[in-house]
PDB file of C-alpha atoms in Angstrom:
ATOM      1  CA  MET A   1      -0.230  -0.062   0.198  1.00 47.00           C
ATOM      2  CA  ALA A   2       3.060   2.388   0.451  1.00 42.00           C
ATOM      3  CA  ALA A   3       3.129   2.674  -3.386  1.00 44.00           C
ATOM      4  CA  LEU A   4      -0.423   4.687  -3.092  1.00 50.00           C
ATOM      5  CA  GLY A   5       1.076   7.457  -0.410  1.00 48.00           C
ATOM      6  CA  TRP A   6       0.611  10.224  -3.356  1.00 46.00           C
ATOM      7  CA  LEU A   7      -2.800   9.662  -3.834  1.00 51.00           C
ATOM      8  CA  SER A   8      -5.535  11.546  -1.629  1.00 54.00           C
ATOM      9  CA  PRO A   9      -7.193   9.419   1.179  1.00 56.00           C
ATOM     10  CA  ARG A  10     -10.268   9.078  -0.327  1.00 58.00           C
ATOM     11  CA  ARG A  11      -8.457   7.836  -3.701  1.00 53.00           C
ATOM     12  CA  ARG A  12      -6.251   5.380  -1.681  1.00 54.00           C
ATOM     13  CA  SER A  13      -9.409   4.241  -0.158  1.00 63.00           C
ATOM     14  CA  ALA A  14     -11.180   3.640  -3.355  1.00 61.00           C
ATOM     15  CA  THR A  15      -8.190   1.841  -4.775  1.00 65.00           C
ATOM     16  CA  ALA A  16      -7.744  -0.427  -1.951  1.00 63.00           C
ATOM     17  CA  ARG A  17     -11.415  -1.390  -2.026  1.00 66.00           C
ATOM     18  CA  SER A  18     -10.969  -2.210  -5.947  1.00 67.00           C
ATOM     19  CA  VAL A  19      -7.680  -4.321  -5.007  1.00 64.00           C
ATOM     20  CA  LEU A  20      -9.571  -5.981  -2.059  1.00 66.00           C
ATOM     21  CA  ALA A  21     -12.653  -6.833  -4.142  1.00 64.00           C
ATOM     22  CA  GLY A  22     -10.541  -8.148  -6.914  1.00 61.00           C
ATOM     23  CA  GLU A  23      -8.367 -10.450  -4.553  1.00 65.00           C
ATOM     24  CA  ALA A  24     -11.338 -11.915  -3.431  1.00 66.00           C
ATOM     25  CA  SER A  25     -13.224 -12.755  -6.413  1.00 67.00           C
ATOM     26  CA  ALA A  26     -10.230 -14.164  -7.598  1.00 69.00           C
ATOM     27  CA  GLU A  27     -10.108 -16.707  -4.548  1.00 70.00           C
ATOM     28  CA  ALA A  28     -13.815 -17.254  -5.224  1.00 69.00           C
ATOM     29  CA  ALA A  29     -13.309 -18.090  -8.852  1.00 68.00           C
ATOM     30  CA  ARG A  30     -10.589 -20.603  -8.143  1.00 65.00           C
ATOM     31  CA  LYS A  31     -12.305 -22.381  -5.838  1.00 68.00           C
ATOM     32  CA  SER A  32     -14.847 -23.081  -8.049  1.00 69.00           C
ATOM     33  CA  ALA A  33     -13.397 -23.355 -11.090  1.00 69.00           C
ATOM     34  CA  ARG A  34     -13.744 -26.344 -13.490  1.00 64.00           C
ATOM     35  CA  PRO A  35     -10.562 -28.311 -14.705  1.00 64.00           C
ATOM     36  CA  THR A  36      -9.182 -27.586 -18.126  1.00 55.00           C
ATOM     37  CA  PRO A  37     -10.128 -30.234 -20.461  1.00 53.00           C
ATOM     38  CA  GLU A  38      -7.603 -31.950 -22.692  1.00 50.00           C
ATOM     39  CA  THR A  39      -7.030 -30.702 -26.219  1.00 44.00           C
ATOM     40  CA  ALA A  40      -7.245 -32.348 -29.215  1.00 42.00           C
ATOM     41  CA  PRO A  41      -4.261 -33.429 -30.873  1.00 42.00           C
ATOM     42  CA  ASP A  42      -2.806 -30.729 -33.432  1.00 42.00           C
ATOM     43  CA  SER A  43      -4.193 -30.891 -36.873  1.00 40.00           C
ATOM     44  CA  GLY A  44      -1.489 -28.615 -38.278  1.00 41.00           C
ATOM     45  CA  ALA A  45      -4.486 -26.117 -39.186  1.00 41.00           C
ATOM     46  CA  GLU A  46      -4.891 -24.278 -36.187  1.00 35.00           C
ATOM     47  CA  PRO A  47      -5.709 -20.842 -36.391  1.00 43.00           C
ATOM     48  CA  GLU A  48      -2.866 -18.057 -35.065  1.00 62.00           C
ATOM     49  CA  PHE A  49      -5.179 -17.014 -32.234  1.00 76.00           C
ATOM     50  CA  PRO A  50      -5.915 -18.691 -29.732  1.00 86.00           C
ATOM     51  CA  VAL A  51      -2.502 -20.291 -29.735  1.00 86.00           C
ATOM     52  CA  HIS A  52      -3.224 -24.168 -29.253  1.00 89.00           C
ATOM     53  CA  GLY A  53      -1.961 -25.349 -25.851  1.00 87.00           C
ATOM     54  CA  ASP A  54      -0.548 -22.206 -24.234  1.00 92.00           C
ATOM     55  CA  ASP A  55      -1.167 -22.889 -20.753  1.00 90.00           C
ATOM     56  CA  ARG A  56       0.185 -19.603 -19.656  1.00 95.00           C
ATOM     57  CA  ALA A  57      -2.861 -17.990 -21.830  1.00 96.00           C
ATOM     58  CA  ALA A  58      -6.549 -17.582 -20.733  1.00 97.00           C
ATOM     59  CA  ALA A  59      -9.802 -15.667 -21.968  1.00 98.00           C
ATOM     60  CA  PHE A  60     -11.786 -12.874 -19.860  1.00 98.00           C
ATOM     61  CA  PHE A  61     -15.351 -12.405 -20.970  1.00 98.00           C
ATOM     62  CA  ASP A  62     -17.499  -9.522 -19.491  1.00 96.00           C
ATOM     63  CA  LEU A  63     -21.351 -10.971 -18.956  1.00 95.00           C
ATOM     64  CA  ASP A  64     -23.785  -8.404 -19.853  1.00 91.00           C
ATOM     65  CA  ASN A  65     -24.114  -7.734 -23.311  1.00 92.00           C
ATOM     66  CA  THR A  66     -20.950  -9.609 -24.244  1.00 95.00           C
ATOM     67  CA  VAL A  67     -22.029 -13.034 -23.492  1.00 96.00           C
ATOM     68  CA  MET A  68     -25.706 -12.563 -22.958  1.00 94.00           C
ATOM     69  CA  GLN A  69     -28.192 -10.163 -24.251  1.00 91.00           C
ATOM     70  CA  GLY A  70     -29.076  -7.652 -21.719  1.00 87.00           C
ATOM     71  CA  ALA A  71     -28.169  -7.813 -18.145  1.00 84.00           C
ATOM     72  CA  ALA A  72     -28.087 -11.089 -16.092  1.00 83.00           C
ATOM     73  CA  ILE A  73     -29.400  -9.419 -12.877  1.00 77.00           C
ATOM     74  CA  PHE A  74     -32.422  -8.217 -14.846  1.00 78.00           C
ATOM     75  CA  HIS A  75     -33.240 -11.635 -15.868  1.00 82.00           C
ATOM     76  CA  PHE A  76     -32.906 -12.926 -12.625  1.00 76.00           C
ATOM     77  CA  GLY A  77     -35.546 -10.192 -11.472  1.00 73.00           C
ATOM     78  CA  ARG A  78     -37.520 -11.376 -14.074  1.00 79.00           C
ATOM     79  CA  GLY A  79     -37.809 -15.070 -12.411  1.00 78.00           C
ATOM     80  CA  LEU A  80     -38.594 -13.989  -8.932  1.00 71.00           C
ATOM     81  CA  TYR A  81     -41.121 -11.686 -10.021  1.00 76.00           C
ATOM     82  CA  LYS A  82     -42.751 -14.290 -11.938  1.00 80.00           C
ATOM     83  CA  ARG A  83     -42.538 -16.170  -8.635  1.00 73.00           C
ATOM     84  CA  LYS A  84     -44.162 -13.575  -6.837  1.00 71.00           C
ATOM     85  CA  PHE A  85     -41.363 -12.250  -4.741  1.00 64.00           C
ATOM     86  CA  PHE A  86     -41.975  -8.809  -5.121  1.00 62.00           C
ATOM     87  CA  GLU A  87     -44.486  -6.291  -6.327  1.00 63.00           C
ATOM     88  CA  THR A  88     -45.006  -4.342  -9.966  1.00 65.00           C
ATOM     89  CA  ARG A  89     -44.133  -1.463  -8.728  1.00 62.00           C
ATOM     90  CA  ASP A  90     -40.750  -2.642  -7.702  1.00 60.00           C
ATOM     91  CA  LEU A  91     -39.965  -4.435 -11.184  1.00 60.00           C
ATOM     92  CA  ALA A  92     -41.247  -1.040 -12.818  1.00 63.00           C
ATOM     93  CA  ARG A  93     -38.616   0.844 -10.745  1.00 60.00           C
ATOM     94  CA  PHE A  94     -35.919  -1.772 -11.330  1.00 58.00           C
ATOM     95  CA  ALA A  95     -36.797  -1.692 -15.262  1.00 61.00           C
ATOM     96  CA  TRP A  96     -36.432   2.328 -15.131  1.00 60.00           C
ATOM     97  CA  GLN A  97     -32.965   2.082 -13.150  1.00 56.00           C
ATOM     98  CA  GLN A  98     -31.506  -0.187 -16.189  1.00 55.00           C
ATOM     99  CA  ALA A  99     -32.911   1.819 -18.580  1.00 57.00           C
ATOM    100  CA  TYR A 100     -31.204   5.264 -17.183  1.00 53.00           C
ATOM    101  CA  PHE A 101     -27.933   3.526 -16.610  1.00 50.00           C
ATOM    102  CA  ARG A 102     -28.036   2.371 -19.989  1.00 51.00           C
ATOM    103  CA  LEU A 103     -29.357   5.320 -22.150  1.00 51.00           C
ATOM    104  CA  ALA A 104     -27.530   8.221 -19.851  1.00 48.00           C
ATOM    105  CA  GLY A 105     -24.245   6.299 -19.605  1.00 45.00           C
ATOM    106  CA  LEU A 106     -23.615   8.347 -16.126  1.00 47.00           C
ATOM    107  CA  GLU A 107     -22.586   6.829 -13.011  1.00 49.00           C
ATOM    108  CA  ASP A 108     -23.735   8.748  -9.740  1.00 52.00           C
ATOM    109  CA  PRO A 109     -21.450   7.418  -7.073  1.00 54.00           C
ATOM    110  CA  GLU A 110     -24.287   8.425  -4.205  1.00 56.00           C
ATOM    111  CA  HIS A 111     -26.716   6.824  -6.125  1.00 52.00           C
ATOM    112  CA  MET A 112     -24.913   3.553  -6.280  1.00 53.00           C
ATOM    113  CA  GLN A 113     -24.171   3.778  -2.829  1.00 57.00           C
ATOM    114  CA  ASP A 114     -27.616   3.784  -2.018  1.00 54.00           C
ATOM    115  CA  ALA A 115     -28.363   0.748  -4.046  1.00 52.00           C
ATOM    116  CA  ARG A 116     -25.599  -0.997  -2.580  1.00 59.00           C
ATOM    117  CA  ASP A 117     -26.558  -0.150   0.827  1.00 58.00           C
ATOM    118  CA  SER A 118     -30.115  -0.967   0.239  1.00 51.00           C
ATOM    119  CA  ALA A 119     -29.407  -4.517  -1.643  1.00 56.00           C
ATOM    120  CA  LEU A 120     -27.198  -5.580   1.098  1.00 62.00           C
ATOM    121  CA  SER A 121     -29.528  -4.532   4.192  1.00 58.00           C
ATOM    122  CA  ILE A 122     -32.119  -6.820   2.675  1.00 57.00           C
ATOM    123  CA  VAL A 123     -29.956  -9.723   1.901  1.00 67.00           C
ATOM    124  CA  LYS A 124     -28.313 -10.164   5.143  1.00 73.00           C
ATOM    125  CA  GLY A 125     -29.267 -13.199   6.966  1.00 78.00           C
ATOM    126  CA  HIS A 126     -30.184 -15.055   3.727  1.00 75.00           C
ATOM    127  CA  ARG A 127     -28.450 -18.121   2.770  1.00 85.00           C
ATOM    128  CA  VAL A 128     -26.068 -18.404  -0.148  1.00 87.00           C
ATOM    129  CA  SER A 129     -27.612 -21.628  -1.430  1.00 88.00           C
ATOM    130  CA  GLU A 130     -30.827 -19.951  -1.862  1.00 83.00           C
ATOM    131  CA  LEU A 131     -29.374 -17.754  -4.404  1.00 79.00           C
ATOM    132  CA  LYS A 132     -27.612 -20.163  -6.086  1.00 85.00           C
ATOM    133  CA  SER A 133     -31.165 -22.384  -5.820  1.00 88.00           C
ATOM    134  CA  ILE A 134     -32.872 -19.757  -7.762  1.00 84.00           C
ATOM    135  CA  GLY A 135     -30.125 -19.112 -10.286  1.00 85.00           C
ATOM    136  CA  GLU A 136     -30.005 -22.199 -11.540  1.00 92.00           C
ATOM    137  CA  GLU A 137     -33.847 -22.450 -12.169  1.00 92.00           C
ATOM    138  CA  ILE A 138     -33.858 -19.167 -13.932  1.00 90.00           C
ATOM    139  CA  TYR A 139     -30.911 -19.749 -16.104  1.00 94.00           C
ATOM    140  CA  ASP A 140     -32.986 -22.034 -17.951  1.00 94.00           C
ATOM    141  CA  GLU A 141     -36.025 -19.795 -17.914  1.00 93.00           C
ATOM    142  CA  TYR A 142     -34.516 -16.468 -19.175  1.00 92.00           C
ATOM    143  CA  MET A 143     -31.015 -16.809 -19.524  1.00 94.00           C
ATOM    144  CA  ALA A 144     -30.213 -19.812 -22.066  1.00 94.00           C
ATOM    145  CA  GLU A 145     -31.706 -18.348 -24.770  1.00 93.00           C
ATOM    146  CA  ARG A 146     -30.261 -15.056 -24.691  1.00 93.00           C
ATOM    147  CA  ILE A 147     -26.540 -16.586 -24.835  1.00 95.00           C
ATOM    148  CA  TRP A 148     -24.838 -14.451 -27.998  1.00 94.00           C
ATOM    149  CA  PRO A 149     -23.919 -17.472 -30.251  1.00 94.00           C
ATOM    150  CA  GLY A 150     -21.043 -15.901 -31.572  1.00 94.00           C
ATOM    151  CA  THR A 151     -19.061 -14.706 -28.400  1.00 95.00           C
ATOM    152  CA  ARG A 152     -20.033 -18.453 -27.539  1.00 96.00           C
ATOM    153  CA  ALA A 153     -17.839 -19.672 -30.139  1.00 95.00           C
ATOM    154  CA  LEU A 154     -15.172 -17.462 -29.359  1.00 95.00           C
ATOM    155  CA  ALA A 155     -15.011 -18.608 -25.813  1.00 96.00           C
ATOM    156  CA  GLN A 156     -15.237 -22.433 -27.256  1.00 96.00           C
ATOM    157  CA  ALA A 157     -12.219 -21.619 -29.424  1.00 95.00           C
ATOM    158  CA  HIS A 158     -10.504 -21.049 -26.186  1.00 96.00           C
ATOM    159  CA  LEU A 159     -11.475 -24.189 -24.372  1.00 96.00           C
ATOM    160  CA  ASP A 160     -10.626 -26.149 -27.369  1.00 95.00           C
ATOM    161  CA  ALA A 161      -7.059 -24.488 -27.553  1.00 95.00           C
ATOM    162  CA  GLY A 162      -6.577 -25.838 -23.817  1.00 95.00           C
ATOM    163  CA  GLN A 163      -7.157 -22.609 -22.061  1.00 95.00           C
ATOM    164  CA  LYS A 164      -9.260 -21.761 -19.260  1.00 96.00           C
ATOM    165  CA  VAL A 165     -12.188 -19.011 -19.655  1.00 97.00           C
ATOM    166  CA  TRP A 166     -13.379 -17.036 -17.217  1.00 97.00           C
ATOM    167  CA  LEU A 167     -16.649 -14.694 -16.732  1.00 97.00           C
ATOM    168  CA  VAL A 168     -15.673 -11.281 -15.255  1.00 96.00           C
ATOM    169  CA  THR A 169     -18.828  -9.622 -14.068  1.00 92.00           C
ATOM    170  CA  ALA A 170     -20.481  -7.408 -11.489  1.00 87.00           C
ATOM    171  CA  ALA A 171     -23.126  -9.679 -10.659  1.00 85.00           C
ATOM    172  CA  PRO A 172     -23.152 -11.751  -7.588  1.00 84.00           C
ATOM    173  CA  VAL A 173     -20.440 -14.097  -7.890  1.00 89.00           C
ATOM    174  CA  GLU A 174     -22.979 -16.951  -7.174  1.00 86.00           C
ATOM    175  CA  ILE A 175     -25.130 -16.124  -9.972  1.00 88.00           C
ATOM    176  CA  ALA A 176     -21.919 -15.837 -12.259  1.00 93.00           C
ATOM    177  CA  GLN A 177     -20.895 -19.075 -11.354  1.00 94.00           C
ATOM    178  CA  VAL A 178     -24.106 -20.868 -12.003  1.00 94.00           C
ATOM    179  CA  ILE A 179     -23.820 -18.880 -15.688  1.00 96.00           C
ATOM    180  CA  ALA A 180     -20.208 -20.171 -16.177  1.00 97.00           C
ATOM    181  CA  ARG A 181     -20.829 -23.707 -15.256  1.00 96.00           C
ATOM    182  CA  ARG A 182     -23.991 -24.050 -17.606  1.00 96.00           C
ATOM    183  CA  LEU A 183     -21.991 -22.635 -20.441  1.00 96.00           C
ATOM    184  CA  GLY A 184     -19.165 -24.965 -20.007  1.00 97.00           C
ATOM    185  CA  LEU A 185     -16.366 -22.342 -19.071  1.00 97.00           C
ATOM    186  CA  THR A 186     -13.657 -22.356 -16.220  1.00 97.00           C
ATOM    187  CA  GLY A 187     -15.317 -20.237 -13.788  1.00 96.00           C
ATOM    188  CA  ALA A 188     -16.421 -16.509 -12.721  1.00 96.00           C
ATOM    189  CA  LEU A 189     -15.257 -13.828 -11.273  1.00 94.00           C
ATOM    190  CA  GLY A 190     -18.063 -11.700  -9.711  1.00 91.00           C
ATOM    191  CA  THR A 191     -18.818  -9.549  -6.683  1.00 85.00           C
ATOM    192  CA  VAL A 192     -18.574 -10.987  -3.713  1.00 86.00           C
ATOM    193  CA  ALA A 193     -20.878 -10.464  -0.597  1.00 85.00           C
ATOM    194  CA  GLU A 194     -19.530 -11.385   2.811  1.00 90.00           C
ATOM    195  CA  SER A 195     -20.903 -14.754   4.180  1.00 91.00           C
ATOM    196  CA  ILE A 196     -20.421 -16.304   7.615  1.00 94.00           C
ATOM    197  CA  GLY A 197     -21.357 -20.198   7.867  1.00 94.00           C
ATOM    198  CA  GLY A 198     -23.080 -19.742   4.344  1.00 92.00           C
ATOM    199  CA  VAL A 199     -25.639 -16.870   5.374  1.00 91.00           C
ATOM    200  CA  TYR A 200     -24.912 -13.370   4.123  1.00 83.00           C
ATOM    201  CA  THR A 201     -23.873 -10.934   6.436  1.00 89.00           C
ATOM    202  CA  GLY A 202     -24.852  -7.689   4.728  1.00 83.00           C
ATOM    203  CA  LYS A 203     -21.254  -6.576   3.874  1.00 87.00           C
ATOM    204  CA  LEU A 204     -19.329  -6.338   0.436  1.00 84.00           C
ATOM    205  CA  VAL A 205     -15.950  -7.954   0.473  1.00 84.00           C
ATOM    206  CA  GLY A 206     -14.460  -4.818  -1.029  1.00 80.00           C
ATOM    207  CA  GLU A 207     -16.688  -3.523  -3.514  1.00 80.00           C
ATOM    208  CA  PRO A 208     -19.016  -4.418  -6.760  1.00 83.00           C
ATOM    209  CA  LEU A 209     -16.712  -5.724  -9.316  1.00 86.00           C
ATOM    210  CA  HIS A 210     -16.895  -3.022 -11.637  1.00 86.00           C
ATOM    211  CA  GLY A 211     -14.692  -0.886 -14.155  1.00 89.00           C
ATOM    212  CA  PRO A 212     -10.991  -1.080 -11.988  1.00 92.00           C
ATOM    213  CA  ALA A 213     -11.958  -3.530  -9.777  1.00 90.00           C
ATOM    214  CA  LYS A 214     -12.511  -6.016 -12.575  1.00 94.00           C
ATOM    215  CA  ALA A 215      -8.791  -5.255 -13.701  1.00 96.00           C
ATOM    216  CA  GLU A 216      -7.750  -5.795 -10.311  1.00 95.00           C
ATOM    217  CA  ALA A 217      -9.586  -9.182 -10.272  1.00 94.00           C
ATOM    218  CA  VAL A 218      -8.037 -10.210 -13.775  1.00 97.00           C
ATOM    219  CA  ARG A 219      -4.608  -9.458 -12.227  1.00 96.00           C
ATOM    220  CA  ALA A 220      -4.981 -11.487  -8.906  1.00 96.00           C
ATOM    221  CA  LEU A 221      -6.088 -14.515 -10.923  1.00 96.00           C
ATOM    222  CA  ALA A 222      -3.333 -14.225 -13.675  1.00 97.00           C
ATOM    223  CA  THR A 223      -0.876 -14.129 -10.554  1.00 96.00           C
ATOM    224  CA  ALA A 224      -2.328 -17.092  -8.693  1.00 96.00           C
ATOM    225  CA  GLU A 225      -2.664 -19.034 -12.034  1.00 95.00           C
ATOM    226  CA  HIS A 226       0.525 -18.125 -13.278  1.00 96.00           C
ATOM    227  CA  LEU A 227      -0.911 -16.575 -16.534  1.00 97.00           C
ATOM    228  CA  ASP A 228       1.227 -14.110 -18.973  1.00 97.00           C
ATOM    229  CA  LEU A 229      -1.173 -11.321 -19.319  1.00 97.00           C
ATOM    230  CA  SER A 230       0.338 -10.286 -22.625  1.00 96.00           C
ATOM    231  CA  ARG A 231      -0.832 -13.631 -24.241  1.00 96.00           C
ATOM    232  CA  CYS A 232      -4.333 -13.525 -22.623  1.00 97.00           C
ATOM    233  CA  ALA A 233      -7.407 -12.360 -24.142  1.00 97.00           C
ATOM    234  CA  ALA A 234     -10.554 -10.153 -22.725  1.00 98.00           C
ATOM    235  CA  TYR A 235     -13.931  -9.295 -24.531  1.00 98.00           C
ATOM    236  CA  SER A 236     -16.166  -6.468 -23.298  1.00 96.00           C
ATOM    237  CA  ASP A 237     -19.029  -4.069 -24.568  1.00 94.00           C
ATOM    238  CA  SER A 238     -18.229  -1.149 -22.168  1.00 92.00           C
ATOM    239  CA  HIS A 239     -16.133   1.524 -21.934  1.00 93.00           C
ATOM    240  CA  ASN A 240     -16.495   1.103 -18.177  1.00 92.00           C
ATOM    241  CA  ASP A 241     -14.116  -2.194 -19.295  1.00 95.00           C
ATOM    242  CA  ILE A 242     -11.160  -0.420 -20.360  1.00 97.00           C
ATOM    243  CA  PRO A 243      -8.811  -1.244 -17.318  1.00 96.00           C
ATOM    244  CA  MET A 244      -9.494  -5.043 -17.695  1.00 97.00           C
ATOM    245  CA  LEU A 245      -8.996  -4.664 -21.680  1.00 98.00           C
ATOM    246  CA  SER A 246      -5.695  -2.734 -21.580  1.00 97.00           C
ATOM    247  CA  LEU A 247      -4.139  -5.308 -19.231  1.00 97.00           C
ATOM    248  CA  VAL A 248      -4.137  -8.397 -21.793  1.00 97.00           C
ATOM    249  CA  GLY A 249      -2.246  -8.386 -25.099  1.00 96.00           C
ATOM    250  CA  HIS A 250      -5.474  -9.462 -27.213  1.00 96.00           C
ATOM    251  CA  PRO A 251      -8.634  -6.875 -26.428  1.00 97.00           C
ATOM    252  CA  TYR A 252     -11.681  -7.543 -28.018  1.00 97.00           C
ATOM    253  CA  ALA A 253     -14.618  -5.397 -28.384  1.00 97.00           C
ATOM    254  CA  ILE A 254     -18.131  -7.067 -28.293  1.00 95.00           C
ATOM    255  CA  ASN A 255     -21.136  -5.142 -29.176  1.00 93.00           C
ATOM    256  CA  PRO A 256     -19.098  -1.995 -28.097  1.00 94.00           C
ATOM    257  CA  ASP A 257     -20.904   0.809 -26.791  1.00 92.00           C
ATOM    258  CA  SER A 258     -20.048   4.335 -29.090  1.00 93.00           C
ATOM    259  CA  LYS A 259     -17.335   5.453 -26.157  1.00 95.00           C
ATOM    260  CA  LEU A 260     -15.537   1.894 -26.359  1.00 96.00           C
ATOM    261  CA  ARG A 261     -15.741   1.925 -30.301  1.00 96.00           C
ATOM    262  CA  LYS A 262     -14.034   5.012 -30.591  1.00 96.00           C
ATOM    263  CA  HIS A 263     -11.389   4.204 -27.934  1.00 97.00           C
ATOM    264  CA  ALA A 264     -10.781   0.665 -29.966  1.00 97.00           C
ATOM    265  CA  ARG A 265     -10.468   2.240 -33.027  1.00 96.00           C
ATOM    266  CA  GLU A 266      -7.419   4.666 -31.933  1.00 97.00           C
ATOM    267  CA  LEU A 267      -5.805   1.678 -30.468  1.00 96.00           C
ATOM    268  CA  GLU A 268      -6.940  -0.862 -33.398  1.00 95.00           C
ATOM    269  CA  TRP A 269      -8.400  -3.222 -31.078  1.00 96.00           C
ATOM    270  CA  ARG A 270     -10.298  -5.841 -32.554  1.00 95.00           C
ATOM    271  CA  LEU A 271     -13.881  -5.672 -32.856  1.00 93.00           C
ATOM    272  CA  ARG A 272     -17.116  -8.308 -33.266  1.00 92.00           C
ATOM    273  CA  ASP A 273     -20.335  -6.928 -33.709  1.00 93.00           C
ATOM    274  CA  TYR A 274     -23.198  -9.490 -33.211  1.00 91.00           C
ATOM    275  CA  ARG A 275     -25.924  -7.184 -32.984  1.00 85.00           C
ATOM    276  CA  THR A 276     -26.217  -6.576 -36.790  1.00 68.00           C
ATOM    277  CA  GLY A 277     -23.709  -9.373 -38.119  1.00 49.00           C
ATOM    278  CA  ARG A 278     -20.962  -6.854 -38.668  1.00 47.00           C
ATOM    279  CA  LYS A 279     -17.568  -7.848 -38.384  1.00 43.00           C
ATOM    280  CA  ALA A 280     -14.317  -6.217 -38.464  1.00 38.00           C
ATOM    281  CA  ALA A 281     -10.824  -7.405 -38.002  1.00 36.00           C
ATOM    282  CA  LYS A 282      -9.433  -4.410 -35.919  1.00 35.00           C
ATOM    283  CA  VAL A 283     -11.594  -1.903 -34.514  1.00 34.00           C
ATOM    284  CA  GLY A 284     -13.214  -1.187 -31.079  1.00 29.00           C
ATOM    285  CA  ILE A 285     -14.452  -3.101 -28.142  1.00 27.00           C
ATOM    286  CA  PRO A 286     -15.877  -3.816 -24.597  1.00 30.00           C
ATOM    287  CA  ALA A 287     -18.913  -3.458 -22.508  1.00 30.00           C
ATOM    288  CA  ALA A 288     -19.631  -3.578 -18.923  1.00 30.00           C
ATOM    289  CA  ALA A 289     -22.934  -3.281 -16.753  1.00 31.00           C
ATOM    290  CA  GLY A 290     -21.622  -2.777 -13.445  1.00 33.00           C
ATOM    291  CA  VAL A 291     -23.933  -0.089 -12.192  1.00 33.00           C
ATOM    292  CA  GLY A 292     -26.723  -1.806 -13.847  1.00 34.00           C
ATOM    293  CA  ALA A 293     -25.938  -5.068 -11.955  1.00 36.00           C
ATOM    294  CA  VAL A 294     -25.618  -2.986  -8.645  1.00 36.00           C
ATOM    295  CA  ALA A 295     -29.401  -1.395  -9.507  1.00 35.00           C
ATOM    296  CA  GLY A 296     -30.259  -5.071 -10.308  1.00 38.00           C
ATOM    297  CA  GLY A 297     -28.778  -6.315  -7.339  1.00 39.00           C
ATOM    298  CA  THR A 298     -31.197  -4.001  -5.224  1.00 36.00           C
ATOM    299  CA  ALA A 299     -33.997  -5.500  -7.068  1.00 38.00           C
ATOM    300  CA  ALA A 300     -32.958  -8.889  -6.364  1.00 39.00           C
ATOM    301  CA  ALA A 301     -32.414  -8.349  -2.763  1.00 39.00           C
ATOM    302  CA  ILE A 302     -36.048  -6.781  -2.551  1.00 35.00           C
ATOM    303  CA  ALA A 303     -37.198  -9.921  -4.085  1.00 37.00           C
ATOM    304  CA  LEU A 304     -35.907 -11.838  -1.431  1.00 38.00           C
ATOM    305  CA  HIS A 305     -37.022  -9.475   1.107  1.00 40.00           C
ATOM    306  CA  ARG A 306     -40.693  -9.674  -0.028  1.00 40.00           C
ATOM    307  CA  ARG A 307     -40.269 -13.553  -0.036  1.00 40.00           C
ATOM    308  CA  ARG A 308     -39.331 -13.651   3.549  1.00 40.00           C
ATOM    309  CA  ARG A 309     -42.477 -12.039   4.620  1.00 44.00           C
TER     310      ARG A 309
END
């Protein structure tokens, strides 16, 4: 932490929380990771990238609007609403928050903090297993059909090359792990809520895995897994993920927002846009829905709270 001495106390605190969130997410991801599948024999016709058999390379995929159409936590909220876990007005507020964050592209720190505190206070006392069980059901109902086939194929290419593939998302790590497992990926990095004895305490470990915290999580996981980030790839749709994309040697923009597209063009990052079918070998990049995930987390927490009543 001495290296952060030049920063103001507030900046040091924010950076420390990002590091803590990243390290906690990396630890949770490694604990739940699937073994790397054996690779097929070299046919002599493998593509230049990903490199076949490079065990020091891995791929990191943002989830919302990169792997899946829309926000995972929103689909989770839909499933909870269907089960009458919360009321119509709560769903309407949740939908409005999602639309606001997406269209305005703004992050109000005070708004984020309020949403975060509300979610944590309501989730407190619930079991982790409850969230996982609900996630399994809702994946089949709402998420499975919203996976982008093109992005799924990119992930499979890394798996076929013998590399590990991780989701990296601001969504709760328990939900992220369900999605990663159902897609056959190695594991997931997500926001970690503190739990003791399998019960949520109402606190986060660090902060939501968004923006710089995502980069810290990838960095921590790479260190633990002995990866060479210059040989790794990252995929996202949002300018909020520039810190993560900038860590790796192979950044890709998937269905990019306008800010990321511009940034990627300037740096000649690769682009894949599955919304229109357009492709470009070089151009611009990523996406994250960290703030939307925080807002969605509030709705999910409200749903759990309604259910207990």
